[in-house]
Amino acid sequence: MRLILAPMEGLADQSLREILTRLGGIDLCVAEFVRVTNHLLTEKMLLRTVPELASGGCTRAGVPVRVQLLGSDPVCLAENAAFIAGLGAPGIDLNFGYPAPTVNRHGGGAVLLQYPEQIHTIVAATRRAVPEHIPVTAKMRLGLEDTSLTLDCARAIEAGGADEITVHARTKTDRYRPPARWEWLAHIREAVKLPVVANGEVWTPQDSEKIRQVSGCTDVMIGRGAIVRPDLMRRIKTGERPCTGRNCFPGSSITATSCAPGWTRSMRRGGSSNGWE
Ligand SMILES: Cc1cc2nc3c(=O)[nH]c(=O)nc-3n(C[C@H](O)[C@H](O)[C@H](O)COP(=O)(O)O)c2cc1C
């Protein structure tokens, strides 16, 4: 089983990735998205979002950090992906889930879930541009407003040559309303052969077990749960006892103030005011 730290714009930046990967249990991080419009990004811009690129694309604990791109222009996405691969990124992830109207208006993020053919073109162009040994992956929601095109989108990602697909088991319209629709992960697994990573509403080791049982997925991506319980991934891996706020950061003076109930409630609602709610 691999545990993957979810991209979370405004929350999971390099500092948080450092702390969480030091705590253990995380096999891979996906950095918050980098927006691609109509030009080639510079190394300086990329290092602002993914400073790990300056040190082999890994956190100090040695955990690889994939770079996530958000955009709708296949040529521009592919050219940027090739450039980022050249900087030493251990993987490129394509975002098909961002819900904010500012980006959706320009044809990027979740709005692409209405156009499987465009998704296919983007994935195929990016896969062609990136050296074979570097994974090109995609992250999607189930759809924009409903699940009518979920399987078409997943198949388009597979046909485009992606190495893996992560599915946040909700539509954009579902926002962050629980429960996540884990049963859809199983439908997607039946429709495609590429590995499917399960994502959405994993807050405890029990949730992690359950999402794997319901979906049949081996790998799980966790976002808000890893912030509310910084040792969650390690506990899932090792089966150790719950965090009490004192045993979260062994050997450090940091305490898990993020375990406070108010913070937990706010995280469950989406956790931010930056368009992800
Ligand atoms: C504040 C915030 C920022 C997010 N930023 C991104 C992002 O940059 N890229 C992305 O693909 N998903 C982003 N997401 C979605 C998460 O990666 C994840 O799919 C979602 O939170 C569901 O997983 P969880 O229930 O484990 O939190 C964001 C979510 C939140 C709450």
Tab-separated table of C-alpha atoms and ligand atoms in Angstrom:
chain	number	residue	atom	x	y	z
A	1	MET	CA	0.000	0.000	0.000
A	2	ARG	CA	1.215	3.507	-0.854
A	3	LEU	CA	0.026	6.553	1.084
A	4	ILE	CA	0.111	9.810	-0.837
A	5	LEU	CA	-0.123	13.313	0.607
A	6	ALA	CA	-2.742	15.232	-1.390
A	7	PRO	CA	-2.029	18.553	-3.055
A	8	MET	CA	-3.644	21.327	-1.020
A	9	GLU	CA	-3.139	24.841	-2.297
A	10	GLY	CA	-2.522	27.237	0.567
A	11	LEU	CA	-2.163	24.409	3.107
A	12	ALA	CA	0.292	21.729	2.060
A	13	ASP	CA	3.296	23.823	1.077
A	14	GLN	CA	6.946	22.848	1.348
A	15	SER	CA	7.074	23.489	5.125
A	16	LEU	CA	4.140	21.216	5.774
A	17	ARG	CA	5.468	18.555	3.404
A	18	GLU	CA	8.756	18.673	5.333
A	19	ILE	CA	7.045	18.185	8.702
A	20	LEU	CA	4.615	15.522	7.574
A	21	THR	CA	7.125	13.462	5.629
A	22	ARG	CA	9.488	13.611	8.608
A	23	LEU	CA	6.742	12.089	10.731
A	24	GLY	CA	6.669	9.061	8.454
A	25	GLY	CA	4.155	6.926	6.600
A	26	ILE	CA	4.043	9.067	3.438
A	27	ASP	CA	5.374	7.451	0.262
A	28	LEU	CA	4.738	10.302	-2.142
A	29	CYS	CA	3.581	13.933	-2.150
A	30	VAL	CA	1.801	15.825	-4.882
A	31	ALA	CA	2.498	19.555	-4.646
A	32	GLU	CA	-0.281	22.128	-4.938
A	33	PHE	CA	-1.104	23.016	-8.546
A	34	VAL	CA	0.967	25.308	-10.733
A	35	ARG	CA	-1.242	27.217	-13.170
A	36	VAL	CA	-0.282	26.973	-16.843
A	37	THR	CA	-1.790	29.535	-19.206
A	38	ASN	CA	-0.044	30.390	-22.462
A	39	HIS	CA	3.641	30.632	-21.692
A	40	LEU	CA	6.572	28.629	-20.446
A	41	LEU	CA	7.025	28.914	-16.695
A	42	THR	CA	10.441	29.890	-15.420
A	43	GLU	CA	12.524	27.850	-13.019
A	44	LYS	CA	12.134	30.662	-10.476
A	45	MET	CA	8.323	30.471	-10.635
A	46	LEU	CA	8.363	26.702	-10.260
A	47	LEU	CA	10.739	26.784	-7.314
A	48	ARG	CA	8.299	29.063	-5.492
A	49	THR	CA	5.652	26.302	-5.463
A	50	VAL	CA	7.931	23.276	-5.447
A	51	PRO	CA	11.239	24.247	-3.791
A	52	GLU	CA	12.042	20.543	-3.587
A	53	LEU	CA	12.974	20.745	-7.310
A	54	ALA	CA	16.254	22.269	-6.179
A	55	SER	CA	17.081	19.130	-4.205
A	56	GLY	CA	16.301	16.247	-6.516
A	57	GLY	CA	12.517	16.615	-6.282
A	58	CYS	CA	12.358	15.078	-2.807
A	59	THR	CA	11.683	16.308	0.718
A	60	ARG	CA	14.562	16.080	3.187
A	61	ALA	CA	13.076	12.788	4.385
A	62	GLY	CA	13.593	11.481	0.834
A	63	VAL	CA	9.925	11.438	-0.201
A	64	PRO	CA	9.364	12.333	-3.894
A	65	VAL	CA	7.193	15.342	-4.705
A	66	ARG	CA	5.278	15.316	-7.986
A	67	VAL	CA	4.558	18.631	-9.682
A	68	GLN	CA	0.901	19.242	-10.492
A	69	LEU	CA	-0.134	21.316	-13.511
A	70	LEU	CA	-3.482	23.007	-14.010
A	71	GLY	CA	-4.499	24.291	-17.416
A	72	SER	CA	-6.373	23.514	-20.606
A	73	ASP	CA	-3.934	24.132	-23.463
A	74	PRO	CA	-2.402	20.763	-24.413
A	75	VAL	CA	0.630	22.244	-26.182
A	76	CYS	CA	1.484	24.609	-23.390
A	77	LEU	CA	0.921	21.974	-20.710
A	78	ALA	CA	3.129	19.519	-22.594
A	79	GLU	CA	5.941	22.053	-23.086
A	80	ASN	CA	5.888	23.019	-19.423
A	81	ALA	CA	5.769	19.386	-18.358
A	82	ALA	CA	8.862	18.637	-20.458
A	83	PHE	CA	10.681	21.611	-18.930
A	84	ILE	CA	9.733	20.554	-15.398
A	85	ALA	CA	10.824	16.983	-16.085
A	86	GLY	CA	14.179	18.423	-17.182
A	87	LEU	CA	14.465	20.159	-13.811
A	88	GLY	CA	14.357	16.765	-12.135
A	89	ALA	CA	10.696	16.403	-11.117
A	90	PRO	CA	9.956	12.811	-10.088
A	91	GLY	CA	6.542	12.996	-11.757
A	92	ILE	CA	3.994	15.250	-13.420
A	93	ASP	CA	0.365	15.250	-12.296
A	94	LEU	CA	-2.453	16.846	-14.297
A	95	ASN	CA	-5.327	18.483	-12.446
A	96	PHE	CA	-8.869	17.738	-13.632
A	97	GLY	CA	-10.663	18.709	-10.459
A	98	TYR	CA	-10.086	22.321	-9.442
A	99	PRO	CA	-13.541	23.728	-8.697
A	100	ALA	CA	-13.002	27.511	-8.542
A	101	PRO	CA	-14.877	29.598	-11.148
A	102	THR	CA	-11.836	31.821	-11.858
A	103	VAL	CA	-9.964	28.876	-13.369
A	104	ASN	CA	-13.016	26.985	-14.662
A	105	ARG	CA	-13.980	30.076	-16.707
A	106	HIS	CA	-10.690	29.679	-18.596
A	107	GLY	CA	-11.395	26.015	-19.281
A	108	GLY	CA	-9.110	24.498	-16.616
A	109	GLY	CA	-9.740	22.142	-13.693
A	110	ALA	CA	-13.094	20.441	-13.057
A	111	VAL	CA	-14.774	21.999	-16.087
A	112	LEU	CA	-12.687	19.693	-18.311
A	113	LEU	CA	-14.634	16.742	-16.885
A	114	GLN	CA	-17.362	17.656	-19.402
A	115	TYR	CA	-14.950	17.052	-22.284
A	116	PRO	CA	-13.275	13.617	-22.139
A	117	GLU	CA	-11.761	14.132	-25.599
A	118	GLN	CA	-9.959	17.249	-24.440
A	119	ILE	CA	-8.734	15.390	-21.379
A	120	HIS	CA	-7.398	12.688	-23.692
A	121	THR	CA	-5.594	15.265	-25.856
A	122	ILE	CA	-3.990	16.907	-22.808
A	123	VAL	CA	-2.823	13.637	-21.272
A	124	ALA	CA	-1.515	12.275	-24.575
A	125	ALA	CA	0.407	15.482	-25.396
A	126	THR	CA	1.932	15.582	-21.908
A	127	ARG	CA	2.832	11.894	-21.949
A	128	ARG	CA	4.559	12.307	-25.327
A	129	ALA	CA	6.567	15.289	-24.072
A	130	VAL	CA	7.834	13.744	-20.844
A	131	PRO	CA	10.586	11.079	-20.818
A	132	GLU	CA	9.130	7.623	-20.397
A	133	HIS	CA	10.752	6.923	-17.024
A	134	ILE	CA	8.981	9.899	-15.405
A	135	PRO	CA	5.357	9.143	-14.446
A	136	VAL	CA	2.582	11.277	-15.884
A	137	THR	CA	-0.496	10.962	-13.690
A	138	ALA	CA	-3.891	12.643	-13.412
A	139	LYS	CA	-6.208	13.633	-10.595
A	140	MET	CA	-9.927	13.944	-11.228
A	141	ARG	CA	-13.225	14.413	-9.476
A	142	LEU	CA	-16.172	12.207	-10.522
A	143	GLY	CA	-17.592	14.922	-12.732
A	144	LEU	CA	-18.760	18.491	-12.868
A	145	GLU	CA	-22.396	18.148	-11.810
A	146	ASP	CA	-23.082	14.433	-12.137
A	147	THR	CA	-21.411	11.112	-12.833
A	148	SER	CA	-22.597	10.661	-16.419
A	149	LEU	CA	-19.075	11.094	-17.860
A	150	THR	CA	-17.006	9.682	-14.993
A	151	LEU	CA	-16.013	6.485	-16.764
A	152	ASP	CA	-15.413	8.267	-20.083
A	153	CYS	CA	-13.015	10.658	-18.329
A	154	ALA	CA	-11.157	7.817	-16.633
A	155	ARG	CA	-10.910	5.930	-19.950
A	156	ALA	CA	-9.675	9.096	-21.676
A	157	ILE	CA	-6.920	9.445	-19.085
A	158	GLU	CA	-5.939	5.824	-19.609
A	159	ALA	CA	-6.027	6.071	-23.408
A	160	GLY	CA	-3.856	9.187	-23.214
A	161	GLY	CA	-1.143	7.042	-21.648
A	162	ALA	CA	-1.244	8.166	-18.009
A	163	ASP	CA	0.563	5.932	-15.542
A	164	GLU	CA	-1.947	6.322	-12.721
A	165	ILE	CA	-5.145	8.128	-11.861
A	166	THR	CA	-6.207	9.549	-8.519
A	167	VAL	CA	-9.918	10.007	-7.999
A	168	HIS	CA	-11.440	12.370	-5.447
A	169	ALA	CA	-14.751	10.535	-5.133
A	170	ARG	CA	-17.063	13.519	-5.528
A	171	THR	CA	-18.374	15.744	-8.287
A	172	LYS	CA	-17.633	19.437	-8.248
A	173	THR	CA	-21.260	20.040	-7.231
A	174	ASP	CA	-20.795	17.710	-4.246
A	175	ARG	CA	-18.175	20.206	-3.023
A	176	TYR	CA	-16.938	18.643	0.251
A	177	ARG	CA	-20.285	17.279	1.461
A	178	PRO	CA	-19.796	13.890	3.121
A	179	PRO	CA	-19.994	11.086	2.437
A	180	ALA	CA	-17.606	10.750	-0.491
A	181	ARG	CA	-18.869	8.268	-3.074
A	182	TRP	CA	-16.282	5.555	-2.573
A	183	GLU	CA	-18.360	3.020	-4.528
A	184	TRP	CA	-17.505	4.978	-7.705
A	185	LEU	CA	-13.843	4.146	-7.218
A	186	ALA	CA	-14.746	0.485	-7.732
A	187	HIS	CA	-16.696	1.305	-10.923
A	188	ILE	CA	-13.671	3.197	-12.261
A	189	ARG	CA	-11.352	0.324	-11.402
A	190	GLU	CA	-13.576	-1.975	-13.439
A	191	ALA	CA	-13.479	0.415	-16.406
A	192	VAL	CA	-9.694	0.926	-16.621
A	193	LYS	CA	-6.543	-1.132	-16.188
A	194	LEU	CA	-4.241	1.586	-14.884
A	195	PRO	CA	-3.739	1.912	-11.109
A	196	VAL	CA	-6.448	3.931	-9.359
A	197	VAL	CA	-5.586	5.854	-6.178
A	198	ALA	CA	-8.538	6.373	-3.806
A	199	ASN	CA	-9.141	9.834	-2.344
A	200	GLY	CA	-11.782	11.579	-0.237
A	201	GLU	CA	-12.871	11.621	3.418
A	202	VAL	CA	-10.132	9.533	4.984
A	203	TRP	CA	-9.738	10.819	8.555
A	204	THR	CA	-8.750	7.694	10.480
A	205	PRO	CA	-6.921	4.406	9.930
A	206	GLN	CA	-10.374	2.767	9.901
A	207	ASP	CA	-11.458	5.030	7.018
A	208	SER	CA	-8.300	4.079	5.160
A	209	GLU	CA	-9.103	0.397	5.567
A	210	LYS	CA	-12.717	0.935	4.546
A	211	ILE	CA	-11.982	2.958	1.409
A	212	ARG	CA	-9.590	0.216	0.309
A	213	GLN	CA	-12.207	-2.466	0.964
A	214	VAL	CA	-15.050	-0.634	-0.788
A	215	SER	CA	-12.963	0.479	-3.779
A	216	GLY	CA	-10.525	-2.377	-4.152
A	217	CYS	CA	-7.777	0.277	-4.506
A	218	THR	CA	-4.400	-0.477	-2.965
A	219	ASP	CA	-3.187	3.115	-2.695
A	220	VAL	CA	-4.806	5.976	-0.821
A	221	MET	CA	-4.305	9.739	-1.085
A	222	ILE	CA	-5.059	11.775	2.039
A	223	GLY	CA	-5.451	15.534	2.306
A	224	ARG	CA	-7.266	17.217	5.187
A	225	GLY	CA	-6.981	14.158	7.428
A	226	ALA	CA	-3.192	14.488	7.387
A	227	ILE	CA	-3.428	18.073	8.585
A	228	VAL	CA	-5.926	17.410	11.341
A	229	ARG	CA	-3.918	14.361	12.470
A	230	PRO	CA	-0.302	14.935	11.423
A	231	ASP	CA	0.678	11.376	12.370
A	232	LEU	CA	-2.250	9.757	10.527
A	233	MET	CA	-0.211	8.299	7.682
A	234	ARG	CA	2.340	6.824	10.069
A	235	ARG	CA	-0.429	5.340	12.202
A	236	ILE	CA	-2.048	3.779	9.146
A	237	LYS	CA	1.277	2.221	8.161
A	238	THR	CA	2.328	1.036	11.618
A	239	GLY	CA	-0.985	0.532	13.407
A	240	GLU	CA	0.287	2.568	16.384
A	241	ARG	CA	-2.028	4.231	18.911
A	242	PRO	CA	-3.824	7.521	18.207
A	243	CYS	CA	-2.166	10.918	18.422
A	244	THR	CA	-2.676	12.632	21.774
A	245	GLY	CA	-1.091	15.919	20.773
A	246	ARG	CA	2.104	14.996	22.603
A	247	ASN	CA	3.224	11.956	20.667
A	248	CYS	CA	2.710	13.470	17.192
A	249	PHE	CA	6.111	15.065	16.845
A	250	PRO	CA	8.584	12.856	18.684
A	251	GLY	CA	11.737	14.677	19.764
A	252	SER	CA	10.298	18.087	18.932
A	253	SER	CA	8.756	20.899	20.950
A	254	ILE	CA	5.934	21.207	18.399
A	255	THR	CA	2.565	19.990	19.663
A	256	ALA	CA	-0.377	19.003	17.544
A	257	THR	CA	-2.461	22.120	18.044
A	258	SER	CA	-4.088	21.218	14.743
A	259	CYS	CA	-5.931	18.458	16.582
A	260	ALA	CA	-8.274	21.088	18.070
A	261	PRO	CA	-11.935	20.263	17.397
A	262	GLY	CA	-12.735	23.658	15.771
A	263	TRP	CA	-9.976	23.158	13.226
A	264	THR	CA	-11.238	19.651	12.523
A	265	ARG	CA	-14.754	20.956	11.858
A	266	SER	CA	-13.471	23.660	9.536
A	267	MET	CA	-11.318	21.138	7.641
A	268	ARG	CA	-14.325	18.855	7.120
A	269	ARG	CA	-16.124	21.726	5.388
A	270	GLY	CA	-13.300	22.130	2.858
A	271	GLY	CA	-10.802	23.910	5.012
A	272	SER	CA	-10.167	27.152	3.232
A	273	SER	CA	-11.543	30.209	1.560
A	274	ASN	CA	-9.335	29.957	-1.522
A	275	GLY	CA	-11.784	28.345	-3.906
A	276	TRP	CA	-11.587	24.766	-2.731
A	277	GLU	CA	-14.777	24.900	-0.612
B	1	LIG	C1	-7.457	23.854	0.831
B	1	LIG	C2	-7.436	22.821	-0.236
B	1	LIG	C3	-6.598	22.984	-1.333
B	1	LIG	C4	-6.568	22.009	-2.356
B	1	LIG	N1	-5.681	22.159	-3.391
B	1	LIG	C5	-5.623	21.204	-4.368
B	1	LIG	C6	-4.675	21.295	-5.452
B	1	LIG	O1	-3.844	22.215	-5.532
B	1	LIG	N2	-4.715	20.321	-6.389
B	1	LIG	C7	-5.616	19.268	-6.343
B	1	LIG	O2	-5.609	18.414	-7.230
B	1	LIG	N3	-6.481	19.137	-5.315
B	1	LIG	C8	-6.502	20.069	-4.341
B	1	LIG	N4	-7.367	19.916	-3.282
B	1	LIG	C9	-8.185	18.690	-3.184
B	1	LIG	C10	-7.429	17.642	-2.343
B	1	LIG	O3	-6.233	17.260	-2.970
B	1	LIG	C11	-8.286	16.383	-2.077
B	1	LIG	O4	-8.647	15.834	-3.323
B	1	LIG	C12	-9.552	16.691	-1.301
B	1	LIG	O5	-9.268	17.521	-0.193
B	1	LIG	C13	-10.239	15.404	-0.806
B	1	LIG	O6	-9.343	14.648	-0.012
B	1	LIG	P1	-9.420	14.653	1.609
B	1	LIG	O7	-10.862	14.307	1.990
B	1	LIG	O8	-8.450	13.598	2.037
B	1	LIG	O9	-9.081	16.030	2.068
B	1	LIG	C14	-7.416	20.869	-2.275
B	1	LIG	C15	-8.254	20.717	-1.153
B	1	LIG	C16	-8.275	21.657	-0.143
B	1	LIG	C17	-9.164	21.454	1.043
